Amino acid sequence: MNEIARQPKLLKDYAPPPYLIEEVELDFMLAPRAARVASKLRIRPNPKVATGGRPLVLDGEGLALESVALDGKALTPSDYELKEGSLTIPRAPAHPFTLELVTYCDPETNTALSGLYLSRGTYCTQCEPEGFRRITFFLDRPDVLAVYTVRIEAEREVAPILLSNGNPVAHGDIPGTGRHFAVWHDPFPKPSYLFALVGGRLAKVPDRFVTVSGREVDLAIYVEPGKEDRCAWAMESLKRAMRWDEERFGREYDLDVFNIVAVSDFNMGAMENKGLNIFNDKLVLARPDTASDADYASIEGVIAHEYFHNWSGDRVTCRDWFQLCLKEGLTVFRDQEFTGDTRSAPVERIAAVRMLKTHQFPEDAGPLAHAVRPASYIEINNFYTATVYEKGAEVCRMLQTLLGREGFRKGLDLYFERHDGEAVTVEDFVEAMADVSGRDLSQFMLWYTQSGTPELACSLDYDPHAKTARLSVSQVVPPTPGQTKKEPMLIPLKMGLIGANGDELPLKLDGKGVVNDGLLEITGREQVFEFRDIPSPPTPSLLRGFSAPVRLTVSLDPEQIEFLMRHDKDAFNRWQAAQTYATNLLTAASREGGDLSRVTGKEALRLAQALGQTAGDSSLEAAYRAEFLKLPSESDIARELARNVDTDAVRAARESLRRTIAGEIGSSLAELYEAIAPQGPYSPDPESTGVRALRGAALDLLVATGKPSALARAERHYREATNMTDAISALAILSHLDAPARDEALAHFYARWQDEPLVLDKWFAVQARAARSDSVETVRALLSHPKFSLKNPNRVRALIGSFVHGNPTGFNRADGAGFELLAEQAYEIDRFNPHVAARLLGAFESWRILEPVRQGRAKAVLEALARRQLSTDSYEIVTKTLGPS
Ligand code: PHE
Ligand code: ZN
């Protein structure tokens, strides 16, 4: 075990690099077991760091060093120090110099999928955050920006396609050898984490884009031969994203080419390497029969996300990894805005908030809580989190809310202009926003530094004599590991007051005129706002559009919530009201062992009627109506309970509410289901997608009645499906049941798709998520299925990931069998791919909210795991999850 690697790194210890590398020439000779890398680095002492003549310490991992030369003179081992992790030249010159290195790395045995590795025969790289050091010795940190020229040589048979960042400058054969080469040049200075290289036998799907200023860009998507017919959607999404970024943010593309490569083995979703994005093929390949609407949507979103990084990340990058949210939060915000503009804005907002609450709120409430900009980390790979990404995006959104769209756009323009070609900090970003708006954003900075979800408690008192409504607001930021005391934050609170007839009342603040856009700025721990000229008791609609990532509590009675669920003009809050209404019933029933009848009679029926009415309201978008039919998930309920959670009771409560609702509005759901049956061929456009979502949600609820007619409908939905969306939604519905229909559908799906890895992943996932008492055993059996492999991250996520993250009742089973399964599998994976293992182990983060028996089991399993030999990645997660003993 490497104890040094386990020392936390601290933001406050940041020091600029003593040397800068300004130009890099790389020469690759690709070979499976020993890829030769010759590098030529133009280095100079950093003028911003006082003394020259400092040791030059280059990072390097798992490299075989062949030679080192300084200014053309070979160095001998006595001139440098070579250790695992670094190469040090103790007496480097105090003037600019050239360093030449020859090293070898081993792509074939690279199972961690960081650095240069082979994915199904294709050479590819992944360098973020610290993978470049596994390719060659370098100052592998984001504040060292260089211009790269890359030559790649390989056997033409093996790798007819040779790609790197930037523009192509040359290529050709090496006569008589069967080898060929390509040279690429990237004129934009970039950090090493954005370096990329690809070599393989790939098919090219070309296209073209003309930028606003008339520059022609060659676009291409490279995929495994035979998959060319699955690239159209990704390409279309790319072109739409490029246009949108010009129109909405004035960002134009800057190279002559933009390439995307899809690979099958990838630790994450995708990577924004300059001019050469590398993607998990799951996020590129789509055909109506193989990809669902959800897949189409994530492809569109991630293609856009990686493309948007070209400015927010590549042209302006991060000074150090503590600033990760600077590129990720901002880019997620940008891709969310893109999706909102492209599809339905309210539905996109609902999806983003669901995501935030499902993944980020538990993180903020648990042992792994950290600030959007963490102050310390052990392994940076563990900080690609929902907090950095999703909460980071919310922080950008709040800036846009506070500054207005135009103000925010100006701030962003200034940020890009000021810092183009630089590696910067969160302060630089916020300063640009402060400069364009003239606002003091120092309190706002707390969003980056304080962890934990603020709790905002609101109540409204109406005075019938004075005709005033007093809104009292108080905020508390709960303590989190390492942060016991918190300051009050600046919280943008969007709100409205709704009159008895459903009209919006003007918000006249006593003494301060009318509130603009319904936006209040909460800055203190306790505040009161008094509204004048309110003729009758209003219903408050608070935190409209989810204007801040907080937990809101409002003292409203069920009638008021029902009123909002029917009348709120803010589409997000209208949906939220339905969710709140259901959540209140579900948490109460969960506390009663899952017995809904002990907590409600008429409320469940009123909810059913309101949902039925909204679902049937054809004046609303179908996709939006579908959101109403999706009841709060088991993890939503557990999160609201926050303590003493019995996951079996949660499931029972939810199932019983679904049954009640289905019983009440089943016939209208069945009618709706038939009435909106789509005609004509599949199209992934937002309208058709919405209709399929609404139908699927109606069917899902219908089956909860347990009626044979509903089951028959689900079977038919599967049988008659002409696209993956319908097939997989029916399969998911059937997968929960104890009926021959389930086994038949699963067998049929397997027979049809066993040779299509991405589709087969769905077959594994659906079984792992099934709400059945034997799910641990099912997953265990599937671990030894001939098509299962621990080596492919997508397959691991499909089976183990879906189980631990998507099946809370199965994973948290009272006997601890789910915990044991995860611990044992993660341990196996940790030996060859720490990153993937550590991510899976994140599923333990909420163990402390469980009831005592489950808690005891989780703790024992975690303690046993902590005693084993673990990677730094998994060690950090396991020890932090256990917390101080
Ligand atoms: N930077 C990638 C993104 O766009 C994520 C990523 C991180 C990919 C680390 C690979 C490794 O979000
Ligand atoms: Zn990103």
PDB file of C-alpha atoms in Angstrom, residues 4-223:
ATOM      1  CA  ILE A   4       1.946   8.723   0.442  1.00  0.00           C
ATOM      2  CA  ALA A   5      -0.817   8.353  -2.110  1.00  0.00           C
ATOM      3  CA  ARG A   6      -3.231   8.263   0.810  1.00  0.00           C
ATOM      4  CA  GLN A   7      -2.268  11.644   2.195  1.00  0.00           C
ATOM      5  CA  PRO A   8      -4.987  14.182   1.448  1.00  0.00           C
ATOM      6  CA  LYS A   9      -4.060  16.919  -0.993  1.00  0.00           C
ATOM      7  CA  LEU A  10      -5.154  20.374   0.055  1.00  0.00           C
ATOM      8  CA  LEU A  11      -6.381  23.306  -1.979  1.00  0.00           C
ATOM      9  CA  LYS A  12      -4.520  25.698   0.273  1.00  0.00           C
ATOM     10  CA  ASP A  13      -1.229  24.002  -0.634  1.00  0.00           C
ATOM     11  CA  TYR A  14      -1.543  24.945  -4.294  1.00  0.00           C
ATOM     12  CA  ALA A  15       1.720  26.240  -5.728  1.00  0.00           C
ATOM     13  CA  PRO A  16       2.367  27.103  -9.352  1.00  0.00           C
ATOM     14  CA  PRO A  17       4.685  24.757 -11.228  1.00  0.00           C
ATOM     15  CA  PRO A  18       8.383  25.698 -11.104  1.00  0.00           C
ATOM     16  CA  TYR A  19       8.664  24.856 -14.815  1.00  0.00           C
ATOM     17  CA  LEU A  20       6.396  25.355 -17.788  1.00  0.00           C
ATOM     18  CA  ILE A  21       6.207  23.069 -20.797  1.00  0.00           C
ATOM     19  CA  GLU A  22       5.232  25.096 -23.823  1.00  0.00           C
ATOM     20  CA  GLU A  23       5.647  22.749 -26.724  1.00  0.00           C
ATOM     21  CA  VAL A  24       5.328  19.015 -26.923  1.00  0.00           C
ATOM     22  CA  GLU A  25       6.242  16.700 -29.747  1.00  0.00           C
ATOM     23  CA  LEU A  26       5.126  13.124 -29.314  1.00  0.00           C
ATOM     24  CA  ASP A  27       6.016  10.199 -31.511  1.00  0.00           C
ATOM     25  CA  PHE A  28       4.043   6.988 -30.933  1.00  0.00           C
ATOM     26  CA  MET A  29       4.847   3.535 -32.242  1.00  0.00           C
ATOM     27  CA  LEU A  30       1.745   1.561 -31.420  1.00  0.00           C
ATOM     28  CA  ALA A  31       2.205  -2.037 -30.323  1.00  0.00           C
ATOM     29  CA  PRO A  32       0.053  -4.031 -27.920  1.00  0.00           C
ATOM     30  CA  ARG A  33       2.568  -4.967 -25.264  1.00  0.00           C
ATOM     31  CA  ALA A  34       5.109  -2.169 -25.659  1.00  0.00           C
ATOM     32  CA  ALA A  35       4.003   1.084 -27.204  1.00  0.00           C
ATOM     33  CA  ARG A  36       7.008   3.294 -27.736  1.00  0.00           C
ATOM     34  CA  VAL A  37       6.592   6.961 -26.925  1.00  0.00           C
ATOM     35  CA  ALA A  38       9.287   9.452 -27.821  1.00  0.00           C
ATOM     36  CA  SER A  39       8.629  12.902 -26.462  1.00  0.00           C
ATOM     37  CA  LYS A  40      10.374  16.194 -26.963  1.00  0.00           C
ATOM     38  CA  LEU A  41       9.461  18.867 -24.455  1.00  0.00           C
ATOM     39  CA  ARG A  42      10.317  22.558 -24.628  1.00  0.00           C
ATOM     40  CA  ILE A  43      10.593  23.579 -21.045  1.00  0.00           C
ATOM     41  CA  ARG A  44      11.350  26.838 -19.313  1.00  0.00           C
ATOM     42  CA  PRO A  45      11.501  27.960 -15.705  1.00  0.00           C
ATOM     43  CA  ASN A  46       8.218  29.514 -14.654  1.00  0.00           C
ATOM     44  CA  PRO A  47       8.871  33.284 -14.474  1.00  0.00           C
ATOM     45  CA  LYS A  48       6.181  33.532 -11.800  1.00  0.00           C
ATOM     46  CA  VAL A  49       8.110  31.289  -9.458  1.00  0.00           C
ATOM     47  CA  ALA A  50      11.016  33.050  -7.807  1.00  0.00           C
ATOM     48  CA  THR A  51      14.114  30.856  -7.965  1.00  0.00           C
ATOM     49  CA  GLY A  52      15.318  29.075 -11.056  1.00  0.00           C
ATOM     50  CA  GLY A  53      17.437  25.964 -10.949  1.00  0.00           C
ATOM     51  CA  ARG A  54      14.806  24.016  -9.027  1.00  0.00           C
ATOM     52  CA  PRO A  55      14.493  20.271  -9.456  1.00  0.00           C
ATOM     53  CA  LEU A  56      12.240  19.270 -12.308  1.00  0.00           C
ATOM     54  CA  VAL A  57       9.871  16.548 -11.091  1.00  0.00           C
ATOM     55  CA  LEU A  58       7.917  14.824 -13.849  1.00  0.00           C
ATOM     56  CA  ASP A  59       5.009  12.513 -13.134  1.00  0.00           C
ATOM     57  CA  GLY A  60       5.059   9.024 -14.606  1.00  0.00           C
ATOM     58  CA  GLU A  61       3.388   5.729 -13.750  1.00  0.00           C
ATOM     59  CA  GLY A  62       4.055   2.231 -14.989  1.00  0.00           C
ATOM     60  CA  LEU A  63       6.515   3.439 -17.627  1.00  0.00           C
ATOM     61  CA  ALA A  64       9.694   1.772 -18.810  1.00  0.00           C
ATOM     62  CA  LEU A  65      12.299   4.476 -19.414  1.00  0.00           C
ATOM     63  CA  GLU A  66      14.716   3.953 -22.287  1.00  0.00           C
ATOM     64  CA  SER A  67      16.520   7.258 -22.546  1.00  0.00           C
ATOM     65  CA  VAL A  68      16.642  10.870 -21.413  1.00  0.00           C
ATOM     66  CA  ALA A  69      18.467  13.706 -23.153  1.00  0.00           C
ATOM     67  CA  LEU A  70      18.745  17.348 -22.187  1.00  0.00           C
ATOM     68  CA  ASP A  71      19.466  19.853 -24.943  1.00  0.00           C
ATOM     69  CA  GLY A  72      20.617  16.987 -27.135  1.00  0.00           C
ATOM     70  CA  LYS A  73      22.928  15.454 -24.550  1.00  0.00           C
ATOM     71  CA  ALA A  74      22.140  12.006 -23.218  1.00  0.00           C
ATOM     72  CA  LEU A  75      21.712  11.860 -19.457  1.00  0.00           C
ATOM     73  CA  THR A  76      23.006   8.952 -17.432  1.00  0.00           C
ATOM     74  CA  PRO A  77      21.153   7.458 -14.463  1.00  0.00           C
ATOM     75  CA  SER A  78      23.297   9.555 -12.144  1.00  0.00           C
ATOM     76  CA  ASP A  79      21.814  12.713 -13.678  1.00  0.00           C
ATOM     77  CA  TYR A  80      18.262  11.846 -12.656  1.00  0.00           C
ATOM     78  CA  GLU A  81      16.238  10.010 -10.035  1.00  0.00           C
ATOM     79  CA  LEU A  82      13.735   7.468 -11.198  1.00  0.00           C
ATOM     80  CA  LYS A  83      11.085   6.258  -8.759  1.00  0.00           C
ATOM     81  CA  GLU A  84       7.632   4.759  -9.216  1.00  0.00           C
ATOM     82  CA  GLY A  85       5.506   7.835  -9.755  1.00  0.00           C
ATOM     83  CA  SER A  86       8.202  10.290 -10.834  1.00  0.00           C
ATOM     84  CA  LEU A  87      11.332  11.157 -12.743  1.00  0.00           C
ATOM     85  CA  THR A  88      13.380  13.926 -11.144  1.00  0.00           C
ATOM     86  CA  ILE A  89      16.115  15.982 -12.711  1.00  0.00           C
ATOM     87  CA  PRO A  90      17.678  17.621  -9.680  1.00  0.00           C
ATOM     88  CA  ARG A  91      19.735  20.234 -11.504  1.00  0.00           C
ATOM     89  CA  ALA A  92      17.564  21.403 -14.355  1.00  0.00           C
ATOM     90  CA  PRO A  93      18.733  24.536 -16.200  1.00  0.00           C
ATOM     91  CA  ALA A  94      17.560  28.007 -15.194  1.00  0.00           C
ATOM     92  CA  HIS A  95      17.031  28.823 -18.892  1.00  0.00           C
ATOM     93  CA  PRO A  96      14.753  27.342 -21.547  1.00  0.00           C
ATOM     94  CA  PHE A  97      15.777  23.823 -22.544  1.00  0.00           C
ATOM     95  CA  THR A  98      14.657  20.763 -24.435  1.00  0.00           C
ATOM     96  CA  LEU A  99      14.106  17.428 -22.804  1.00  0.00           C
ATOM     97  CA  GLU A 100      13.822  14.271 -24.869  1.00  0.00           C
ATOM     98  CA  LEU A 101      12.476  11.071 -23.429  1.00  0.00           C
ATOM     99  CA  VAL A 102      11.839   7.609 -24.755  1.00  0.00           C
ATOM    100  CA  THR A 103       9.498   5.387 -22.769  1.00  0.00           C
ATOM    101  CA  TYR A 104       7.359   2.307 -23.228  1.00  0.00           C
ATOM    102  CA  CYS A 105       3.932   1.535 -21.866  1.00  0.00           C
ATOM    103  CA  ASP A 106       1.742  -1.548 -22.115  1.00  0.00           C
ATOM    104  CA  PRO A 107      -1.725  -0.902 -23.593  1.00  0.00           C
ATOM    105  CA  GLU A 108      -2.811  -4.537 -23.533  1.00  0.00           C
ATOM    106  CA  THR A 109      -2.547  -5.103 -19.799  1.00  0.00           C
ATOM    107  CA  ASN A 110      -3.940  -1.675 -18.988  1.00  0.00           C
ATOM    108  CA  THR A 111      -7.144  -2.819 -17.279  1.00  0.00           C
ATOM    109  CA  ALA A 112      -7.629   0.433 -15.334  1.00  0.00           C
ATOM    110  CA  LEU A 113      -8.601   2.092 -18.660  1.00  0.00           C
ATOM    111  CA  SER A 114      -6.563   5.186 -17.820  1.00  0.00           C
ATOM    112  CA  GLY A 115      -3.681   6.181 -20.097  1.00  0.00           C
ATOM    113  CA  LEU A 116      -3.211   4.277 -23.368  1.00  0.00           C
ATOM    114  CA  TYR A 117      -5.255   1.079 -23.564  1.00  0.00           C
ATOM    115  CA  LEU A 118      -6.928  -1.298 -25.960  1.00  0.00           C
ATOM    116  CA  SER A 119     -10.690  -1.505 -26.261  1.00  0.00           C
ATOM    117  CA  ARG A 120     -11.775  -4.403 -28.476  1.00  0.00           C
ATOM    118  CA  GLY A 121      -8.623  -3.995 -30.522  1.00  0.00           C
ATOM    119  CA  THR A 122      -8.748  -0.202 -30.766  1.00  0.00           C
ATOM    120  CA  TYR A 123      -5.943   1.828 -29.214  1.00  0.00           C
ATOM    121  CA  CYS A 124      -7.402   4.706 -27.269  1.00  0.00           C
ATOM    122  CA  THR A 125      -6.496   7.010 -24.434  1.00  0.00           C
ATOM    123  CA  GLN A 126      -8.126   8.451 -21.361  1.00  0.00           C
ATOM    124  CA  CYS A 127      -6.064  11.137 -19.668  1.00  0.00           C
ATOM    125  CA  GLU A 128      -8.396  13.040 -17.369  1.00  0.00           C
ATOM    126  CA  PRO A 129      -7.556  13.534 -14.628  1.00  0.00           C
ATOM    127  CA  GLU A 130      -4.123  11.928 -14.287  1.00  0.00           C
ATOM    128  CA  GLY A 131      -3.790   9.407 -17.085  1.00  0.00           C
ATOM    129  CA  PHE A 132      -1.217  11.225 -19.224  1.00  0.00           C
ATOM    130  CA  ARG A 133       1.475  10.233 -16.748  1.00  0.00           C
ATOM    131  CA  ARG A 134       0.753   6.628 -17.719  1.00  0.00           C
ATOM    132  CA  ILE A 135       1.740   7.508 -21.306  1.00  0.00           C
ATOM    133  CA  THR A 136       4.893   9.536 -20.772  1.00  0.00           C
ATOM    134  CA  PHE A 137       6.723  11.515 -18.083  1.00  0.00           C
ATOM    135  CA  PHE A 138       5.220  14.969 -17.817  1.00  0.00           C
ATOM    136  CA  LEU A 139       4.076  17.785 -15.549  1.00  0.00           C
ATOM    137  CA  ASP A 140       0.698  16.121 -15.454  1.00  0.00           C
ATOM    138  CA  ARG A 141      -1.308  18.962 -13.960  1.00  0.00           C
ATOM    139  CA  PRO A 142      -3.910  21.173 -15.608  1.00  0.00           C
ATOM    140  CA  ASP A 143      -2.023  24.456 -15.155  1.00  0.00           C
ATOM    141  CA  VAL A 144       0.734  23.385 -17.564  1.00  0.00           C
ATOM    142  CA  LEU A 145      -0.518  24.269 -21.048  1.00  0.00           C
ATOM    143  CA  ALA A 146       1.341  23.265 -24.171  1.00  0.00           C
ATOM    144  CA  VAL A 147       0.961  23.156 -27.934  1.00  0.00           C
ATOM    145  CA  TYR A 148       1.084  19.527 -29.105  1.00  0.00           C
ATOM    146  CA  THR A 149       2.309  17.951 -32.317  1.00  0.00           C
ATOM    147  CA  VAL A 150       1.712  14.231 -32.454  1.00  0.00           C
ATOM    148  CA  ARG A 151       3.006  11.622 -34.835  1.00  0.00           C
ATOM    149  CA  ILE A 152       1.474   8.156 -34.673  1.00  0.00           C
ATOM    150  CA  GLU A 153       2.836   5.114 -36.424  1.00  0.00           C
ATOM    151  CA  ALA A 154       1.216   1.683 -36.580  1.00  0.00           C
ATOM    152  CA  GLU A 155       0.639  -1.331 -38.773  1.00  0.00           C
ATOM    153  CA  ARG A 156      -1.868  -0.296 -41.399  1.00  0.00           C
ATOM    154  CA  GLU A 157      -3.699  -3.635 -41.070  1.00  0.00           C
ATOM    155  CA  VAL A 158      -4.257  -3.186 -37.367  1.00  0.00           C
ATOM    156  CA  ALA A 159      -4.870   0.544 -37.278  1.00  0.00           C
ATOM    157  CA  PRO A 160      -5.836   2.094 -40.598  1.00  0.00           C
ATOM    158  CA  ILE A 161      -7.277   5.038 -38.650  1.00  0.00           C
ATOM    159  CA  LEU A 162      -4.841   7.186 -36.664  1.00  0.00           C
ATOM    160  CA  LEU A 163      -6.208  10.205 -34.799  1.00  0.00           C
ATOM    161  CA  SER A 164      -5.087  12.804 -32.308  1.00  0.00           C
ATOM    162  CA  ASN A 165      -6.094  16.301 -31.223  1.00  0.00           C
ATOM    163  CA  GLY A 166      -6.222  19.336 -33.478  1.00  0.00           C
ATOM    164  CA  ASN A 167      -5.859  19.360 -37.250  1.00  0.00           C
ATOM    165  CA  PRO A 168      -4.348  16.701 -39.511  1.00  0.00           C
ATOM    166  CA  VAL A 169      -1.073  17.823 -41.080  1.00  0.00           C
ATOM    167  CA  ALA A 170       0.404  14.765 -42.765  1.00  0.00           C
ATOM    168  CA  HIS A 171       0.032  11.046 -43.298  1.00  0.00           C
ATOM    169  CA  GLY A 172       1.619   8.372 -45.366  1.00  0.00           C
ATOM    170  CA  ASP A 173       3.025   4.904 -45.745  1.00  0.00           C
ATOM    171  CA  ILE A 174       6.376   3.693 -44.601  1.00  0.00           C
ATOM    172  CA  PRO A 175       7.300   1.727 -47.706  1.00  0.00           C
ATOM    173  CA  GLY A 176       8.042  -1.929 -47.374  1.00  0.00           C
ATOM    174  CA  THR A 177       6.995  -2.195 -43.720  1.00  0.00           C
ATOM    175  CA  GLY A 178       3.205  -2.474 -43.790  1.00  0.00           C
ATOM    176  CA  ARG A 179       3.280   0.472 -41.440  1.00  0.00           C
ATOM    177  CA  HIS A 180       1.884   3.955 -41.856  1.00  0.00           C
ATOM    178  CA  PHE A 181       1.772   7.206 -39.928  1.00  0.00           C
ATOM    179  CA  ALA A 182      -0.259  10.324 -39.330  1.00  0.00           C
ATOM    180  CA  VAL A 183       0.733  13.694 -37.896  1.00  0.00           C
ATOM    181  CA  TRP A 184      -1.630  15.965 -35.991  1.00  0.00           C
ATOM    182  CA  HIS A 185      -1.113  19.479 -34.720  1.00  0.00           C
ATOM    183  CA  ASP A 186      -3.233  21.243 -32.134  1.00  0.00           C
ATOM    184  CA  PRO A 187      -2.551  24.998 -32.162  1.00  0.00           C
ATOM    185  CA  PHE A 188      -4.454  25.639 -28.932  1.00  0.00           C
ATOM    186  CA  PRO A 189      -2.378  25.321 -25.774  1.00  0.00           C
ATOM    187  CA  LYS A 190      -3.924  22.656 -23.598  1.00  0.00           C
ATOM    188  CA  PRO A 191      -3.300  20.734 -20.412  1.00  0.00           C
ATOM    189  CA  SER A 192      -2.189  17.113 -20.685  1.00  0.00           C
ATOM    190  CA  TYR A 193      -5.552  15.781 -19.494  1.00  0.00           C
ATOM    191  CA  LEU A 194      -7.028  16.858 -22.852  1.00  0.00           C
ATOM    192  CA  PHE A 195      -4.541  14.873 -24.884  1.00  0.00           C
ATOM    193  CA  ALA A 196      -6.010  12.011 -26.906  1.00  0.00           C
ATOM    194  CA  LEU A 197      -4.958   9.426 -29.414  1.00  0.00           C
ATOM    195  CA  VAL A 198      -6.867   6.728 -31.252  1.00  0.00           C
ATOM    196  CA  GLY A 199      -5.605   3.991 -33.538  1.00  0.00           C
ATOM    197  CA  GLY A 200      -7.747   1.239 -34.914  1.00  0.00           C
ATOM    198  CA  ARG A 201      -9.808  -0.402 -37.546  1.00  0.00           C
ATOM    199  CA  LEU A 202     -12.784   1.915 -37.455  1.00  0.00           C
ATOM    200  CA  ALA A 203     -15.515   3.002 -39.819  1.00  0.00           C
ATOM    201  CA  LYS A 204     -15.909   6.701 -40.477  1.00  0.00           C
ATOM    202  CA  VAL A 205     -19.236   8.504 -40.676  1.00  0.00           C
ATOM    203  CA  PRO A 206     -18.476  11.957 -42.079  1.00  0.00           C
ATOM    204  CA  ASP A 207     -20.430  15.190 -42.112  1.00  0.00           C
ATOM    205  CA  ARG A 208     -19.843  18.905 -42.296  1.00  0.00           C
ATOM    206  CA  PHE A 209     -20.658  22.050 -40.379  1.00  0.00           C
ATOM    207  CA  VAL A 210     -20.330  25.666 -41.403  1.00  0.00           C
ATOM    208  CA  THR A 211     -19.860  27.964 -38.442  1.00  0.00           C
ATOM    209  CA  VAL A 212     -21.498  31.416 -38.088  1.00  0.00           C
ATOM    210  CA  SER A 213     -18.483  33.102 -39.515  1.00  0.00           C
ATOM    211  CA  GLY A 214     -18.455  30.727 -42.481  1.00  0.00           C
ATOM    212  CA  ARG A 215     -15.643  28.438 -41.383  1.00  0.00           C
ATOM    213  CA  GLU A 216     -15.994  24.895 -42.673  1.00  0.00           C
ATOM    214  CA  VAL A 217     -15.524  22.085 -40.232  1.00  0.00           C
ATOM    215  CA  ASP A 218     -15.160  18.421 -41.140  1.00  0.00           C
ATOM    216  CA  LEU A 219     -17.077  16.338 -38.660  1.00  0.00           C
ATOM    217  CA  ALA A 220     -16.664  12.603 -38.213  1.00  0.00           C
ATOM    218  CA  ILE A 221     -17.870   9.855 -35.945  1.00  0.00           C
ATOM    219  CA  TYR A 222     -15.710   6.722 -35.836  1.00  0.00           C
ATOM    220  CA  VAL A 223     -17.271   3.440 -34.800  1.00  0.00           C
TER     221      VAL A 223
END
